[in-house]
XYZ file of C-alpha atoms in Angstrom:
377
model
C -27.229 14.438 10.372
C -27.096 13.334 13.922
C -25.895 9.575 14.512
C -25.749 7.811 17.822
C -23.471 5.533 18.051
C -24.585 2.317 19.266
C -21.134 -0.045 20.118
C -20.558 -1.961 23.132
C -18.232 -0.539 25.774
C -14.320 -1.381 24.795
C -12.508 -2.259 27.786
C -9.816 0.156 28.354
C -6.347 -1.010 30.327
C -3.634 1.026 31.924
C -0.722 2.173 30.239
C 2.478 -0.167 30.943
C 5.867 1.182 31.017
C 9.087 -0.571 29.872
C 10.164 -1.166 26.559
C 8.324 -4.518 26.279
C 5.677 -3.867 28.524
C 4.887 -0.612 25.944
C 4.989 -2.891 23.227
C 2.340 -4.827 24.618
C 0.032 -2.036 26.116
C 1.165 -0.427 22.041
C -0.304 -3.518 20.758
C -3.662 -3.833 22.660
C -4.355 -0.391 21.817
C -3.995 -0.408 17.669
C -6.428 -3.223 18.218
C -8.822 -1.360 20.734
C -8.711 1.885 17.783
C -9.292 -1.032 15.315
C -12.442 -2.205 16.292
C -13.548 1.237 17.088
C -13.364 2.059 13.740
C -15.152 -0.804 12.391
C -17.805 0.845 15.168
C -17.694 3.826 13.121
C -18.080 2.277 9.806
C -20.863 0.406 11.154
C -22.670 3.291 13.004
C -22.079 5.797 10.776
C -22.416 4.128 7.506
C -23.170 0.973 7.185
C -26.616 0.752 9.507
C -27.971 4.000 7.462
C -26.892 2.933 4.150
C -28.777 -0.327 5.006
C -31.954 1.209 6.204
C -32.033 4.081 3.411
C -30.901 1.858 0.683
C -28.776 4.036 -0.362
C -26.656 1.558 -2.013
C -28.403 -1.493 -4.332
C -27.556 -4.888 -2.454
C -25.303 -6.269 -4.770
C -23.007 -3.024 -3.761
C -24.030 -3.645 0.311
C -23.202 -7.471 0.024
C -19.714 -6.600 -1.779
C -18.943 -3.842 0.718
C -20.578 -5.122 3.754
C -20.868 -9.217 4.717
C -17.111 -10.154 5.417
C -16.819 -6.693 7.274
C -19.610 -7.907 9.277
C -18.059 -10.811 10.528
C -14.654 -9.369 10.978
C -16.390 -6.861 13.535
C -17.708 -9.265 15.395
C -14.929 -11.436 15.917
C -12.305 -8.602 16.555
C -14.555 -7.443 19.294
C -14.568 -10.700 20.705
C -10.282 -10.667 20.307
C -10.238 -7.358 22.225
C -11.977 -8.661 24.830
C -9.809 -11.808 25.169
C -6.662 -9.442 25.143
C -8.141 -7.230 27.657
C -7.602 -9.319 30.885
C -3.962 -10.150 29.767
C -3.242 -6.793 29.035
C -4.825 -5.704 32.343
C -2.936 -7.872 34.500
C 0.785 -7.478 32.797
C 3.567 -8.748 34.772
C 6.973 -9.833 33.430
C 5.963 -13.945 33.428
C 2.859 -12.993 31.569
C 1.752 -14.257 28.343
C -0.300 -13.395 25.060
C 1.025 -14.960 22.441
C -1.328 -18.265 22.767
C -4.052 -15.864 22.243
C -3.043 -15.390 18.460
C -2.487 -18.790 18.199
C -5.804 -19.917 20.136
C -7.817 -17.881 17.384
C -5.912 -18.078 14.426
C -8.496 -20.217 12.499
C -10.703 -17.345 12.541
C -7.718 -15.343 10.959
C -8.900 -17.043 7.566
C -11.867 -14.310 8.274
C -8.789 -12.216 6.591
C -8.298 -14.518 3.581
C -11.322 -14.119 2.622
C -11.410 -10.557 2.977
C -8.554 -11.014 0.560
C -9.990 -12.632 -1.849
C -12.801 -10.086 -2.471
C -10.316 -7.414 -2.065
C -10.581 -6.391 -6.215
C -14.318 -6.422 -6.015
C -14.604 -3.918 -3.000
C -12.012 -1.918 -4.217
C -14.181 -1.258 -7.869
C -17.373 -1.146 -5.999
C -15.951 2.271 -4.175
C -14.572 3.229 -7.600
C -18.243 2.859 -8.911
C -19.909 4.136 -5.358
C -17.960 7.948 -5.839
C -18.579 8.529 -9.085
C -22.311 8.457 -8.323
C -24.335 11.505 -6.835
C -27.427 9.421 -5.549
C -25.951 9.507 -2.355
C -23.422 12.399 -2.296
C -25.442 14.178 0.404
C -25.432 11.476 2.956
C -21.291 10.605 2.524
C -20.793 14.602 3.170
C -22.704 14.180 6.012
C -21.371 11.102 7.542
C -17.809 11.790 6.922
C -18.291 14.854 8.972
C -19.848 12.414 11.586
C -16.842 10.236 11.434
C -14.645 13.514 12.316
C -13.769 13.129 8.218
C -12.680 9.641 8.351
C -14.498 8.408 4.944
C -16.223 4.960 4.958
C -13.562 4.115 1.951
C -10.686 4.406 4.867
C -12.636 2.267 6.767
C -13.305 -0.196 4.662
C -9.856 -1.052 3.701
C -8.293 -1.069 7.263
C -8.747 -4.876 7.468
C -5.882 -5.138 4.540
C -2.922 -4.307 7.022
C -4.527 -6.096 10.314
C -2.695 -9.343 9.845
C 0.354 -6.963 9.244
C 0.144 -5.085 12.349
C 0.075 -7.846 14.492
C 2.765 -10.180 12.578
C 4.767 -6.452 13.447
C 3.876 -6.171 17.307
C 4.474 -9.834 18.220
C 7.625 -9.791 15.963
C 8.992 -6.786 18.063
C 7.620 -8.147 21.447
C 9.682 -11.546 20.442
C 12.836 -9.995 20.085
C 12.691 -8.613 23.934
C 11.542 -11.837 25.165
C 14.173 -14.303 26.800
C 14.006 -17.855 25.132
C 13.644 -18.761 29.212
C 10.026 -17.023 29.211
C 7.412 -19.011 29.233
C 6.027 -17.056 26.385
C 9.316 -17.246 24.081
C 8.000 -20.735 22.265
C 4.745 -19.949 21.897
C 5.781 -15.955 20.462
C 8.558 -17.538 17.582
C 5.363 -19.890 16.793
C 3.034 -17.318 16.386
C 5.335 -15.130 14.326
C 6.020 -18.064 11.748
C 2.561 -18.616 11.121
C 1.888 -15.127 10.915
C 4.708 -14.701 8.314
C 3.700 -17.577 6.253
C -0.077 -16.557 6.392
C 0.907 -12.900 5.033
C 2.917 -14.355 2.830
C 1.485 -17.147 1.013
C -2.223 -15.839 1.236
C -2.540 -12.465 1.929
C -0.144 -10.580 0.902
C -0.246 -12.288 -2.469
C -4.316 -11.365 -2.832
C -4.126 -7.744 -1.906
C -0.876 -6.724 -3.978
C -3.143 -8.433 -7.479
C -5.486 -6.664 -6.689
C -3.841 -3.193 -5.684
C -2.011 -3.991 -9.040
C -4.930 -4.806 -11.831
C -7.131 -1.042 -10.054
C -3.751 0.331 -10.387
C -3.400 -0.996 -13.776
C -7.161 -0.308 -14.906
C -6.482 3.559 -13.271
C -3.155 3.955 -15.735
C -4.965 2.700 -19.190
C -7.869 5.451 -18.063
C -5.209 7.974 -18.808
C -5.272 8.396 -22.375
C -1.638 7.134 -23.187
C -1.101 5.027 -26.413
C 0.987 2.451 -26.231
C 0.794 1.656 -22.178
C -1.157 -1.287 -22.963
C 2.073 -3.181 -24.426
C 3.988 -2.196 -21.259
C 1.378 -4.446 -19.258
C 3.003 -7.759 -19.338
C 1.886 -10.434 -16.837
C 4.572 -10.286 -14.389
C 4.527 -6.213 -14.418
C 3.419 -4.141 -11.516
C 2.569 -0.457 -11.450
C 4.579 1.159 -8.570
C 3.333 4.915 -9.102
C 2.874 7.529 -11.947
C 2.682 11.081 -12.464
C 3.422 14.329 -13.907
C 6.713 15.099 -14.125
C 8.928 16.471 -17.061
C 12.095 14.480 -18.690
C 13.501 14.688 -22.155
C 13.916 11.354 -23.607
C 15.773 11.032 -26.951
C 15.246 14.794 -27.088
C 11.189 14.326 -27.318
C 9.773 16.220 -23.903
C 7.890 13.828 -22.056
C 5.108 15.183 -19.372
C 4.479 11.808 -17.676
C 6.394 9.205 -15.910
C 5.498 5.790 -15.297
C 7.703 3.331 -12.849
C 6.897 -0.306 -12.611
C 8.538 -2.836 -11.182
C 11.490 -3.307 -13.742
C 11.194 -0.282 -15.707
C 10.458 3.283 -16.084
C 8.878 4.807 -18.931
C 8.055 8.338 -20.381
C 5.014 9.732 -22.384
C 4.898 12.492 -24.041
C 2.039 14.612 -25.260
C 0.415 14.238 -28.786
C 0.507 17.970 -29.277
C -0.330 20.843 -26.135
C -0.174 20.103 -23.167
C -3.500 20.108 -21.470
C -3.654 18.865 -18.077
C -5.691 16.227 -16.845
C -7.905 16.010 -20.852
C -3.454 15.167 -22.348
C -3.630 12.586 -24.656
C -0.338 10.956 -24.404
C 2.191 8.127 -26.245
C 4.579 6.192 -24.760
C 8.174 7.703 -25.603
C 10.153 4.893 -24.310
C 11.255 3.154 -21.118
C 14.382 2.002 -19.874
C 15.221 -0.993 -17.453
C 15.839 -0.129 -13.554
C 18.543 -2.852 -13.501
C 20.761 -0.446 -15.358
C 19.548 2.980 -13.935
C 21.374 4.742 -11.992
C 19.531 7.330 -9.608
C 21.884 10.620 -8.791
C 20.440 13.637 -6.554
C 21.467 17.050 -8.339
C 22.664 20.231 -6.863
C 21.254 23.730 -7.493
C 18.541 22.873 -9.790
C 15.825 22.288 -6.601
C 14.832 19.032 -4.346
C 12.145 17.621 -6.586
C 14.642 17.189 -10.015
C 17.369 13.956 -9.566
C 18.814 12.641 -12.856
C 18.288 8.824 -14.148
C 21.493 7.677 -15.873
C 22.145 4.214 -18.113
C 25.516 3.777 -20.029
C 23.536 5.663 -23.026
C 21.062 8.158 -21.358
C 21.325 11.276 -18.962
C 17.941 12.257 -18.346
C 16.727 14.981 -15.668
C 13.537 14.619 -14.069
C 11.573 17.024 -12.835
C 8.257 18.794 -11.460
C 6.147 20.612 -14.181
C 6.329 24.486 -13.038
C 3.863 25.908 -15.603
C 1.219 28.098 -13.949
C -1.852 25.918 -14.190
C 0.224 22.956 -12.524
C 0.629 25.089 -9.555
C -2.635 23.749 -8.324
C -2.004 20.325 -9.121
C 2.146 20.718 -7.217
C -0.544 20.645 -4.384
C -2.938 18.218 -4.814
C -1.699 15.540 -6.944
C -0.792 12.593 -4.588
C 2.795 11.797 -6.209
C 3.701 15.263 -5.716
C 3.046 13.957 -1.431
C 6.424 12.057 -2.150
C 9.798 12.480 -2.633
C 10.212 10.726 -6.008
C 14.023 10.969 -5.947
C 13.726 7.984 -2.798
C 10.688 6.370 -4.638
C 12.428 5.679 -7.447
C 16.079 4.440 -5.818
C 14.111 2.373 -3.918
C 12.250 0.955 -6.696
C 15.817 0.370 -8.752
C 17.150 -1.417 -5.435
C 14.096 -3.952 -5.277
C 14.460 -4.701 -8.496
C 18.702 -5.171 -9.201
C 18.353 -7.383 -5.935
C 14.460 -9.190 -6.649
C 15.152 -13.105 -6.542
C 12.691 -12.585 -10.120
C 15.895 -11.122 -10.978
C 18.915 -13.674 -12.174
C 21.317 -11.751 -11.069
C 19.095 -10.638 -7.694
C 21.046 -12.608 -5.031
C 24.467 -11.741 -6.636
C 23.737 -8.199 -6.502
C 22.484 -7.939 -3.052
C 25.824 -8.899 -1.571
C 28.087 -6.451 -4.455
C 25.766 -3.389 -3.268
C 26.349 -4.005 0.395
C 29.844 -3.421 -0.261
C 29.853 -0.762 -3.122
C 26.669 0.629 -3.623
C 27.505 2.146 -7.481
C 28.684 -1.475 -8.601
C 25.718 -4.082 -9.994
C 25.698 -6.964 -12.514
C 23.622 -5.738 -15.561
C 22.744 -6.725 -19.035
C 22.620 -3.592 -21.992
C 21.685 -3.599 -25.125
C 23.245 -1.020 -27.187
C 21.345 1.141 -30.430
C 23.583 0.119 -32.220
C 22.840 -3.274 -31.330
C 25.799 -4.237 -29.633
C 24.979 -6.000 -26.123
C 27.019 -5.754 -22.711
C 26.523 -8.133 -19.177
C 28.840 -7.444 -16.487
């Protein structure tokens, strides 16, 4: 398939040297490779999907119309950063910029809102063949970038620049006659990630995650959904838990639970139960010696359990390919027990915080005992 790319010409700047200077120069271009991607989504794949109909227009208008606009405007934002970037001296400014245009960063919001429905539309979009051919064809065109990448680089925008101005504030003198206007733009930023972005885009990360886990054929996950729950990761790894051998781990927010098969293992067609779970506020995570990197032990005041990677020849494959094998689930799953012993959801969150910083085995748990007997301290 040959495609001709039809964007306007970016305006490129020269690199700046210095540690602020870089930050700036770092900063103009993640937003000039921004809005060449959204080039590339719309050159690639969007104008052909359009004029094929590859896609029905429910799909296109899901996918599509706030994507639209966001191109548009960012291309107009690169060109307003251009000049400043171009003409960088130490008495320079760029901060107003943000703050000049951030009523058009509700463009965001409401690419945040529609989030979910995007996300199941490219669920629904690769499971179908009608247009296999052409996706093969155009991710080769976009040097293998697929338009699903694309599509969701608008969820960390607001992110990335909350991060560069944040940075570029703390090398600024509260004498520069950018200082004010930089500690403004960084508070809105915060509070505009954090009171209506970030809360849009984590729900809906959550319920696909969620909908993806009850796909998986395990009884008994359903009860483990309740409202405030969030599904961190999952995958195959083996642990004994009250001497059943489970083949799957699952590690939410404030717990982590085990399945085990209903009879032979089977890869990917397993039917699976849930075992039982136990709460990361009394987990303890401990690396262990001479028994390989990818096995660490999880330890409560009545449970030693080792986990580790399935070794069985047909998971060979899978060691490979299976994205939670990509991380180091010893570190995953600390850091999950950490958020969760120091959450402010969590009573004892605050208290906590302060005890690790100074000893990081001591915490302030609550256990319930078998035998029904119940400890806090």
């Amino acid at each position: 398939m040959n495609v001709t790319l039809v964007t306007t010409e970016l305006p490129e700047v020269s690199e700046l040297t210095g540690e602020r200077n870089s930050l700036v120069y770092e900063l103009y271009q993640s937003e000039l490779e921004y809005v060449r991607g959204l080039d590339v989504l719309f050159d690639v794949y969007i104008t052909p999907i359009r004029a094929k109909k590859y896609l029905d227009k429910d799909s296109i208008a899901v996918l599509f119309n706030t994507i639209e606009v966001i191109r548009n405007f960012n291309h107009n934002f690169v060109g307003l950063l251009a000049p400043r970037v171009a003409q960088w001296g130490e008495t320079q400014a760029i901060a107003d910029v943000f703050l000049e245009n951030f009523p058009f960063f509700d463009l965001y919001k409401t690419y945040a809102i529609d989030y979910e429905d995007l996300l199941i539309t490219l669920e629904i979009i690769n499971k179908k063949d009608k247009a296999a051919k052409f996706f093969r064809q155009a991710e080769l065109a976009a040097c293998g970038v697929t338009m699903s990448e694309l599509l969701v680089t608008p969820s960390t925008t607001i992110h990335r620049y909350l991060m560069f101005l944040s940075k570029i504030l703390g090398l600024t003198g509260s004498g520069h006659r950018d200082y004010s206007n930089l500690v403004n733009a960084v508070g809105k930023l915060n509070e505009f990630i954090s009171e209506e972005i970030q809360p849009l885009l984590s729900e809906a990360q959550n319920n696909r995650a969620l909908a993806k886990l009850l796909e998986k054929n395990i009884s008994g996950v359903q009860q483990l959904l309740e409202g405030h729950r969030i599904l961190l990761f999952d995958g195959p790894r083996m642990a004994s838990f009250n001497t059943v051998e489970c083949s799957w781990v699952i590690v939410f927010n404030d717990i982590i639970a085990f399945a085990a098969p209903e009879g032979k293992e089977k890869g990917k067609g397993t039917k699976r139960y849930i075992q039982g779970y136990l709460p990361l506020d009394v987990c303890w995570i401990n690396e262990v010696e001479g028994l390989g990197e990818e096995t660490f032990e999880v330890k409560t005041p009545e449970h030693t359990l080792l986990i580790r990677v399935r070794h069985e020849a047909n998971e060979l494959k899978k060691k490979r390919t299976h994205p939670m094998n990509k991380i180091n689930w010893f570190e995953k799953v600390s850091k999950a027990v950490y958020d969760w012993i120091c959450h402010p959801d969590n009573p004892d969150g605050q208290a906590n915080k302060e005890i690790i910083e100074t000893d990081p085995e001591q915490r302030i748990a609550e256990y319930h005992y078998v035998d029904g007997t119940s400890y806090y301290g």
